[in-house]
Coordinates of C-alpha atoms and ligand atoms in Angstrom, one line a residue:
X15 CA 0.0 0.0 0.0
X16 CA 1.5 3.7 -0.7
X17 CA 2.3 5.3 2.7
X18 CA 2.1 9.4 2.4
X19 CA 5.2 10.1 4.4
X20 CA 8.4 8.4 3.4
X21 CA 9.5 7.8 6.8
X22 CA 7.3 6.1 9.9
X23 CA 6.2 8.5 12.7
X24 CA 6.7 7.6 16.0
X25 CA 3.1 8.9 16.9
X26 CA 0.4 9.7 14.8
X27 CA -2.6 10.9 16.7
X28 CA -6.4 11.2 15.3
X29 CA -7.7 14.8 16.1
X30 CA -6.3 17.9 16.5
X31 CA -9.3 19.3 19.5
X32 CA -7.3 20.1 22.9
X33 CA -6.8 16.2 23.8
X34 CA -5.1 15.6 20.2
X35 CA -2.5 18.9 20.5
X36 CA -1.9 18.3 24.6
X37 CA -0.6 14.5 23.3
X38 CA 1.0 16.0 20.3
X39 CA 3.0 18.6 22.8
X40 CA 3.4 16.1 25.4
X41 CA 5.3 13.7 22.6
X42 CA 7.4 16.2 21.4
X43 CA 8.7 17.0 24.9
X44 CA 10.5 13.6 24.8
X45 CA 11.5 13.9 21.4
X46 CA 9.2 12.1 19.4
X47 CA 8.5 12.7 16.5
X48 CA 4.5 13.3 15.9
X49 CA 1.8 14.2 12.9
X50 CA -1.6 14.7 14.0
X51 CA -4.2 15.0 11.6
X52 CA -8.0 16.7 11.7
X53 CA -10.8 16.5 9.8
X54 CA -11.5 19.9 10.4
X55 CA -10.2 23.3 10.3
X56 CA -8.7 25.5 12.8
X57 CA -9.4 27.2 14.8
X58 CA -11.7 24.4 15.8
X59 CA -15.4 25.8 17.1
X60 CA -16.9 23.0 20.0
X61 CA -19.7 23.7 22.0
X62 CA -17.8 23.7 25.1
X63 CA -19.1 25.9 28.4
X64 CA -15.2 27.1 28.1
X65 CA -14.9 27.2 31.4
X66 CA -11.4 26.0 32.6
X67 CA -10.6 25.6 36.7
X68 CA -7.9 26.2 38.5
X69 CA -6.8 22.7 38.0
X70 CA -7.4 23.2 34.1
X71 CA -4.9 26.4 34.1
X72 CA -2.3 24.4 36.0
X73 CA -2.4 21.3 33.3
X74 CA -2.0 23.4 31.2
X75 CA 0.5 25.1 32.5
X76 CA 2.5 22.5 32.6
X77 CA 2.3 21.3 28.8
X78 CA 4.1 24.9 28.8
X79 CA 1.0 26.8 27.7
X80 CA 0.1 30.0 29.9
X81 CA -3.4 32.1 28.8
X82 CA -1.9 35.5 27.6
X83 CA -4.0 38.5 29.0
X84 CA -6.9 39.5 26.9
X85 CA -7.5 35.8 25.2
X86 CA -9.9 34.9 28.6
X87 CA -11.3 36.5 31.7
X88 CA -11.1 35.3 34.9
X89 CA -13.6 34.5 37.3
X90 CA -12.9 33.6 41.3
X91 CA -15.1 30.8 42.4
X92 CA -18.6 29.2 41.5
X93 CA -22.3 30.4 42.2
X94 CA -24.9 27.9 42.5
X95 CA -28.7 29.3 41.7
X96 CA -32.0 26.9 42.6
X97 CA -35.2 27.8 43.0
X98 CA -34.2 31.7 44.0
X99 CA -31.4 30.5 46.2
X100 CA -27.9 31.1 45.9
X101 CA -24.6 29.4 47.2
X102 CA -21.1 30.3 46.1
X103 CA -17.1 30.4 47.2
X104 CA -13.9 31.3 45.5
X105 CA -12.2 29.0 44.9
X106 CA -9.0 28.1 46.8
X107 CA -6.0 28.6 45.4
X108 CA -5.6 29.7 41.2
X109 CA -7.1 31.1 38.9
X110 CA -9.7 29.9 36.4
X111 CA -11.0 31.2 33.3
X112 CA -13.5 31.8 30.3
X113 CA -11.7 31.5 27.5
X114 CA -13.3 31.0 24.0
X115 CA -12.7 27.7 22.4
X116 CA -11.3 28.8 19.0
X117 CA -8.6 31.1 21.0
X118 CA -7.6 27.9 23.5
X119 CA -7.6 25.8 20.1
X120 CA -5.3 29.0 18.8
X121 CA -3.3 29.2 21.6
X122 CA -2.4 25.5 21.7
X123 CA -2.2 25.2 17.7
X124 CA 0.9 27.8 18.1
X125 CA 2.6 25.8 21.1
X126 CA 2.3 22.3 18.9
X127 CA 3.7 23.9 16.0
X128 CA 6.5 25.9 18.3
X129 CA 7.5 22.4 19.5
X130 CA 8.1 20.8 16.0
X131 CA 4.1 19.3 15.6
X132 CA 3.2 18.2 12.0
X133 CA -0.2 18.5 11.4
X134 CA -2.9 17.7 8.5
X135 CA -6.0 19.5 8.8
X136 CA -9.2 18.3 6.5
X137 CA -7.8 15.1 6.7
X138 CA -10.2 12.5 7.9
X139 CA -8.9 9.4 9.2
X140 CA -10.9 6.5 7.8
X141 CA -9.2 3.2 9.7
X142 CA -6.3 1.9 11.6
X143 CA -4.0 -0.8 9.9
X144 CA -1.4 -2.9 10.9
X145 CA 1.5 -0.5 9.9
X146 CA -0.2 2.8 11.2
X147 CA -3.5 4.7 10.3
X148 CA -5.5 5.6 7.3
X149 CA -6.1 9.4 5.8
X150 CA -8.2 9.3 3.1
X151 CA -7.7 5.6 2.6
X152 CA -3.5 6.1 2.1
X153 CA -1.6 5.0 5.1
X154 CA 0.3 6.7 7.3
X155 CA 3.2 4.9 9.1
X156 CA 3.6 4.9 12.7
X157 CA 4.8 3.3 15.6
X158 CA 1.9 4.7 18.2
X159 CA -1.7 5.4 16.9
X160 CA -3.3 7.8 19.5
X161 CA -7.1 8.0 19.3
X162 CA -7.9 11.8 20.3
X163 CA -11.1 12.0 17.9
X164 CA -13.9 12.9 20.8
X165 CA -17.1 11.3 22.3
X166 CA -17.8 9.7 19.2
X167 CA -14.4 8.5 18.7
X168 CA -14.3 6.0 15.8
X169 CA -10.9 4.6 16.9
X170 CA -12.0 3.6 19.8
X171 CA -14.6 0.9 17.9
X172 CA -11.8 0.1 15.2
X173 CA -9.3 -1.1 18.4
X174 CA -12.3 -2.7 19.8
X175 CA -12.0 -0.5 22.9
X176 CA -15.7 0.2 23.3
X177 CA -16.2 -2.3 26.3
X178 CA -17.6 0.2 29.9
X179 CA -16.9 -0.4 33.2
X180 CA -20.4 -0.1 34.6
X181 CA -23.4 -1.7 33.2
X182 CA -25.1 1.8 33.2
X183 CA -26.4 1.9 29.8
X184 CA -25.3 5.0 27.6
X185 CA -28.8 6.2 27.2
X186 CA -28.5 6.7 31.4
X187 CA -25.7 8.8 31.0
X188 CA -26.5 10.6 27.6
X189 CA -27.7 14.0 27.6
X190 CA -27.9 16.9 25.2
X191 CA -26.0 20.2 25.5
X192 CA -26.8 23.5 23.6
X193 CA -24.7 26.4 23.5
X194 CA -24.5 30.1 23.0
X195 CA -22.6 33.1 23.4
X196 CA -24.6 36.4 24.3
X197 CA -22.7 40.4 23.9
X198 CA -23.5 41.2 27.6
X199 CA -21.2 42.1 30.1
X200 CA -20.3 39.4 32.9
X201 CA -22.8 40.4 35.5
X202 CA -20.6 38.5 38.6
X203 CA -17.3 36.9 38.5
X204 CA -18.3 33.7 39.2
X205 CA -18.9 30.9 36.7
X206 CA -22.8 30.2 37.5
X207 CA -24.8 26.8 37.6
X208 CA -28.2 27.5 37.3
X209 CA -30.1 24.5 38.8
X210 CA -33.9 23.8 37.1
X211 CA -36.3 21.0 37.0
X212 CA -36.1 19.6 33.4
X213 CA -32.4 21.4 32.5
X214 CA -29.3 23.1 34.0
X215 CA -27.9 26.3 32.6
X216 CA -24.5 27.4 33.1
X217 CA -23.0 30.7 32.2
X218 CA -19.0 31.8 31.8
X219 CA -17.6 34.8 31.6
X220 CA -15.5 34.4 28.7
X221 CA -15.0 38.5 27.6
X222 CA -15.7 42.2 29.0
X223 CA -18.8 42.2 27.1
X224 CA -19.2 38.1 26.3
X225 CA -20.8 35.1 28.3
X226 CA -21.0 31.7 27.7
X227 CA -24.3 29.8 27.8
X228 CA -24.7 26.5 28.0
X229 CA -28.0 24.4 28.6
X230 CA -28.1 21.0 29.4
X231 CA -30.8 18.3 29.8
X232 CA -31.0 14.5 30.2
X233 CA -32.6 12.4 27.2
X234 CA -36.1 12.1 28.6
X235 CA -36.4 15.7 28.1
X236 CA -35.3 15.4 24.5
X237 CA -32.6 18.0 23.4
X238 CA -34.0 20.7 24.9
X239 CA -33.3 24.2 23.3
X240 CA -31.8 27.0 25.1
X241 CA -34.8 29.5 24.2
X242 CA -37.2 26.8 26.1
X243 CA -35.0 25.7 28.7
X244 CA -34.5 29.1 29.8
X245 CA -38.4 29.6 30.7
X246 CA -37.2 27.6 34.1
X247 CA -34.5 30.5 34.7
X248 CA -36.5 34.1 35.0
X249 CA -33.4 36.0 36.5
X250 CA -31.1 34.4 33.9
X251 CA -33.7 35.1 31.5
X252 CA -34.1 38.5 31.9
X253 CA -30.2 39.0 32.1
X254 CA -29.7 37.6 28.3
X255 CA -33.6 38.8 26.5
X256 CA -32.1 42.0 25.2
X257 CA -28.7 40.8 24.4
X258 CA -27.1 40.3 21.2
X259 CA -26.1 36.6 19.6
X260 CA -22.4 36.4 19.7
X261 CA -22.9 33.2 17.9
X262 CA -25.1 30.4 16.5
X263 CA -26.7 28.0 19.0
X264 CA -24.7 24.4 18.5
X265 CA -25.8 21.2 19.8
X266 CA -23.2 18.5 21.5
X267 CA -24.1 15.4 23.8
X268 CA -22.1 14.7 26.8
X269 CA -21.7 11.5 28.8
X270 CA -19.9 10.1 31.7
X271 CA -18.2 7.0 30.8
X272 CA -15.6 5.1 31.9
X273 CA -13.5 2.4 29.7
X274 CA -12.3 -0.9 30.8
X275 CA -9.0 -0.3 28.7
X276 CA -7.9 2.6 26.9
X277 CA -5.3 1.0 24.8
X278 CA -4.8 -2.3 22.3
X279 CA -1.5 -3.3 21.1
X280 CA 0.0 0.2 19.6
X281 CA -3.2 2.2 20.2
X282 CA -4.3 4.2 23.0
X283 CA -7.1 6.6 23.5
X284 CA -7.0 10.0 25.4
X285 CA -9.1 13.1 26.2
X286 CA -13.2 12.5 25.7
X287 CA -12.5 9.5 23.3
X288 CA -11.2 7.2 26.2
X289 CA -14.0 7.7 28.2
X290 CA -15.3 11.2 30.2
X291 CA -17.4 13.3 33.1
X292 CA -20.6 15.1 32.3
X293 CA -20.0 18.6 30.9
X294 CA -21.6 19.8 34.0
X295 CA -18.4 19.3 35.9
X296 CA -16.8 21.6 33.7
X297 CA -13.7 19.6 34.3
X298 CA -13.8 18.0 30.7
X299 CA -10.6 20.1 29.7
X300 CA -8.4 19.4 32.6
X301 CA -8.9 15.9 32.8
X302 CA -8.0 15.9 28.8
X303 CA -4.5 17.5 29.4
X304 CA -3.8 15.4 32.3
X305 CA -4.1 12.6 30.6
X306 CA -2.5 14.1 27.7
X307 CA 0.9 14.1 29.5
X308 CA 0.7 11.0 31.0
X309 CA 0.2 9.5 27.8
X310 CA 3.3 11.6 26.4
X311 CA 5.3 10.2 28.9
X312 CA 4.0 6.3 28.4
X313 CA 4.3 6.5 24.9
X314 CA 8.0 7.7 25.3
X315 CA 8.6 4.9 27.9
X316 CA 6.5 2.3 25.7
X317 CA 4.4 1.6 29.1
X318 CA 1.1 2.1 28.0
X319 CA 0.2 -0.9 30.9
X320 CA 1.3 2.6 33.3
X321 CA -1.2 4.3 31.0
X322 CA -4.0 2.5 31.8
X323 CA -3.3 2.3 35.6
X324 CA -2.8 6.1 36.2
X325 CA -5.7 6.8 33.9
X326 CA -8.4 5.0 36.0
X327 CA -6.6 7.1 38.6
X328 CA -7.0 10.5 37.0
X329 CA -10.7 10.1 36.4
X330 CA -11.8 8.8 39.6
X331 CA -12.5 12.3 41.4
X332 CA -14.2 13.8 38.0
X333 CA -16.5 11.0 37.8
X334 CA -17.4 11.0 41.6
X335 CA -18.2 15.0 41.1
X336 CA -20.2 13.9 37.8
X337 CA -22.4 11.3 39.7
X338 CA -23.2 13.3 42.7
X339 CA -24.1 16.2 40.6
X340 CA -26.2 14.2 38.1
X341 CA -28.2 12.5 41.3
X342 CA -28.7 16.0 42.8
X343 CA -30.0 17.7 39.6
X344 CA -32.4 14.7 39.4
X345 CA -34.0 15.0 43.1
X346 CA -35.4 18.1 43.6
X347 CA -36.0 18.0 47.2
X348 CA -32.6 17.1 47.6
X349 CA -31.7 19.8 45.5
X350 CA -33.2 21.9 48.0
X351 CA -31.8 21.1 51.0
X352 CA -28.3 20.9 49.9
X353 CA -29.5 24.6 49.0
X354 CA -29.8 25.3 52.4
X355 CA -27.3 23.7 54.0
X356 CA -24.5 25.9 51.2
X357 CA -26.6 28.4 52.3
X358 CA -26.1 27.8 56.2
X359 CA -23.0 26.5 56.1
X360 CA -21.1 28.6 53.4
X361 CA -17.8 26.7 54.1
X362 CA -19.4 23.1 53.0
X363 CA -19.9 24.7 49.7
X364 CA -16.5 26.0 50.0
X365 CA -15.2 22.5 50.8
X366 CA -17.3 20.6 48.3
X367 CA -15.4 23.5 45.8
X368 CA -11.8 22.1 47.2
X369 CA -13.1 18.6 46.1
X370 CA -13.9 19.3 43.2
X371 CA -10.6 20.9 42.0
X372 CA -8.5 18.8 43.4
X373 CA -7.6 20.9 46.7
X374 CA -7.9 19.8 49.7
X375 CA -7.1 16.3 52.4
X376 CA -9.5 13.2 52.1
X377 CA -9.7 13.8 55.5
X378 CA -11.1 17.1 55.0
X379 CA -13.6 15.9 52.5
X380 CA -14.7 13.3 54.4
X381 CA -15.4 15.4 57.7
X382 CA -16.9 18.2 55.2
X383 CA -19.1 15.3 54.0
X384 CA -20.2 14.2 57.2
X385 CA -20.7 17.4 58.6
X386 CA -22.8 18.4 55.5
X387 CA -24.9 15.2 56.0
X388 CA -25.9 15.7 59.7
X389 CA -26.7 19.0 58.5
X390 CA -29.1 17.8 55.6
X391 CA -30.3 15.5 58.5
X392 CA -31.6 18.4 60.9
X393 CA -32.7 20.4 58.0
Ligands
FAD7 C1 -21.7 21.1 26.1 C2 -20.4 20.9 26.7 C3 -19.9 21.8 27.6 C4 -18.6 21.6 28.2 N1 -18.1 22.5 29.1 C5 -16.9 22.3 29.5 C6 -16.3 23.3 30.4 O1 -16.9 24.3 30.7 N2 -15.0 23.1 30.9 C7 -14.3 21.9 30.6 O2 -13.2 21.8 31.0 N3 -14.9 21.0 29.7 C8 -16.1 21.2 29.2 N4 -16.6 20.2 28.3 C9 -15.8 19.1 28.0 C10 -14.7 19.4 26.9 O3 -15.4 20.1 25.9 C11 -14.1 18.1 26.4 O4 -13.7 17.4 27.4 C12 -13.0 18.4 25.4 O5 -13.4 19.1 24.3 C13 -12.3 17.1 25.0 O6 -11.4 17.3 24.0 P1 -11.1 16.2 22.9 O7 -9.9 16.7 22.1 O8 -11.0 14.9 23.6 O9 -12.3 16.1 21.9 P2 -12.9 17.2 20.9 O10 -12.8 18.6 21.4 O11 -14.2 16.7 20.5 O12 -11.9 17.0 19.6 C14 -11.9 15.9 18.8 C15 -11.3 16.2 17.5 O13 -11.2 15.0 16.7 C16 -11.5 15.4 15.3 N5 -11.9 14.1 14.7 C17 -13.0 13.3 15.0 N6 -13.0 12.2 14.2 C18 -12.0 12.4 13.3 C19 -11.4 11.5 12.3 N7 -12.0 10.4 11.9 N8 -10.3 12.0 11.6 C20 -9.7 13.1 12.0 N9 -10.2 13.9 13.0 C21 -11.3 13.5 13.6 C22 -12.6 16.4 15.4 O14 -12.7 17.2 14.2 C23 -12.1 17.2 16.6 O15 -11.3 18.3 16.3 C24 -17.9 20.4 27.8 C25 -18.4 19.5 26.9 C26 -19.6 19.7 26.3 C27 -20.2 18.8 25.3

């Protein structure tokens, strides 16, 4: 068969999106030499509530990547809105931030190339072979196939990888995300999750005059569009009725999902292709480039058996958040008196924040658990 490239990569990953260029980066740190190819073109648009935490920055951070002023704004913690009442903390340590997906696809883009990246863009890959990877039907000869193509990841079905840990089925987990940007000025500086009875809504400062709405709702309600889910959100509502479209509603589905392997002989998986948390966690992104670098530096080692282990690892805490947020948007009395306890008890919100970035003891979490449950108890 004629191979496009005279010489065999050493990587060759399948999509360019964050989890595709963090790999790429994370390769060329120990030398490898790596082509990544896209069926797109950049800068790559996702629906995405561009949110990234303090955990996110600092991942990123260390693929060498810092967020130049005036390509995100920064918000301090998270607000929590349900039925009229409100809960919110700053978040530890760090700073998170909006940042508009085609300038973090930008930004990274630049660093890949800066570190010696080859990329193809509107070059679909169309099946693994023996030797390497297919574009277009030609191969491409590598040593490592890395499968960074998204939720709907086709590589991962090629290398047979499709197999969950949980017997959940994906219908459970599966729910439909819209997403829009409104020309209004950021009315807090917190990143707001706006809790309703068919739908959540989140909203992200991303610019001085530009906020990120995102509306999500589980499959029973049937992709539920922002316009309608809104109704359930009268303060939100009357923040975004007068403002300008900053862009074109775009759907996405998101589900939490967990893999029992993420690799196959020569080919692994990484970012929302080997498995992923509910966009509601907003911690999509971070886990992505976490795993991103591991991989770089199992690929360079040729233990991808370390892979697998310190993947499992990495998206135990995201998943946990992702469940326990799931089961409280879907128990409305819950819903309300964990309201009140936040509400009460400002520093279990403030811990349950810690948790979720990745700050904080066990020990801590478990008394803030407790503490928060005998609360929930006297409520
Ligand atoms: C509605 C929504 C809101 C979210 N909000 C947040 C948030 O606020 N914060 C956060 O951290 N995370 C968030 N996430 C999660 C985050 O968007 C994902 O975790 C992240 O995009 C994963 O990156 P990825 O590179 O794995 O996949 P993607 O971004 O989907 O990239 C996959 C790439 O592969 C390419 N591709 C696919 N198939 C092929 C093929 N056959 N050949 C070549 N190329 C191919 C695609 O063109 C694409 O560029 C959200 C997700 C959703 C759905």
């Amino acid at each position: 068969m004629r191979s496009l490239f005279p010489k065999p990569w050493d990587v060759f990953v399948v999509g360019g999106g964050p989890a595709g260029l963090a790999t790429a980066i994370a390769a060329r740190r120990h030398g490898l030499s790596v082509m990544v190819a896209d069926g797109a073109v950049p800068p790559i648009d996702k629906p995405c509530g561009e949110g990234l935490m303090p955990d996110g920055v600092e991942a990123l951070r260390k693929l060498g990547i810092t967020i130049p002023e005036g390509e995100a704004y920064p918000f301090r913690g998270i607000r929590f809105v349900s039925d009229g009442a409100k809960a919110e903390a700053n978040f530890p340590r760090g700073s998170a931030y909006g940042i508009r997906r085609t300038n973090l696809h930008r930004l990274m883009l630049d660093h890949a190339s800066a570190s010696g990246v080859h990329m193809m863009w509107q070059a679909a890959v169309t099946g693994l072979h023996p030797e390497g990877a297919l574009v277009a039907g030609e191969l491409v000869r590598a040593r490592w196939v890395v499968g960074a193509d998204g939720t709907s990841s086709r590589v991962r079905g090629w290398a047979k990888l499709d197999l969950r840990f949980s017997d959940v089925s994906q219908e459970t987990n599966l729910r439909f995300a819209f997403r829009r940007h409104y020309r209004v000025a950021p009315w807090s500086d917190f990143m707001e999750l706006h809790w309703g009875h068919r739908c959540q809504a989140y909203v992200t400062p991303v610019g001085p005059e530009e906020v990120c709405v995102v509306l999500i709702s589980s499959s029973q309600n049937l992709r539920l569009r922002i316009e309608d889910g809104l109704e359930e959100f009268p303060e939100l509502c009357a923040r975004l009725q007068d403002a300008e479209h900053a862009s074109s509603e775009r759907g996405a589905i998101t589900v939490t999902r967990s893999l029992r392997r993420v690799y196959r002989g020569h080919t692994a998986l990484v970012g929302d292709a080997s498995g992923g948390v509910d966009a509601i966690t907003g911690e999509g992104l971070c886990l992505t480039f976490r795993q991103a670098a591991l991989l770089g530096d199992c690929l360079a080692s040729g233990d991808l058996a370390s892979y697998r282990k310190g993947h499992r690892k990495l998206i135990r805490r995201p998943a946990l958040m992702a469940r326990l947020m799931l089961f409280v948007a879907g128990h409305r009395h819950l819903r309300r008196r964990t309201m009140q306890v936040f509400q009460s008890r400002p520093q279990s919100f403030a811990g349950m924040l810690a948790m979720h970035v990745g700050e904080g003891s066990t020990r801590e979490h478990v008394s803030n658990g407790l503490a928060m449950g005998w609360e929930m108890l006297r409520a």
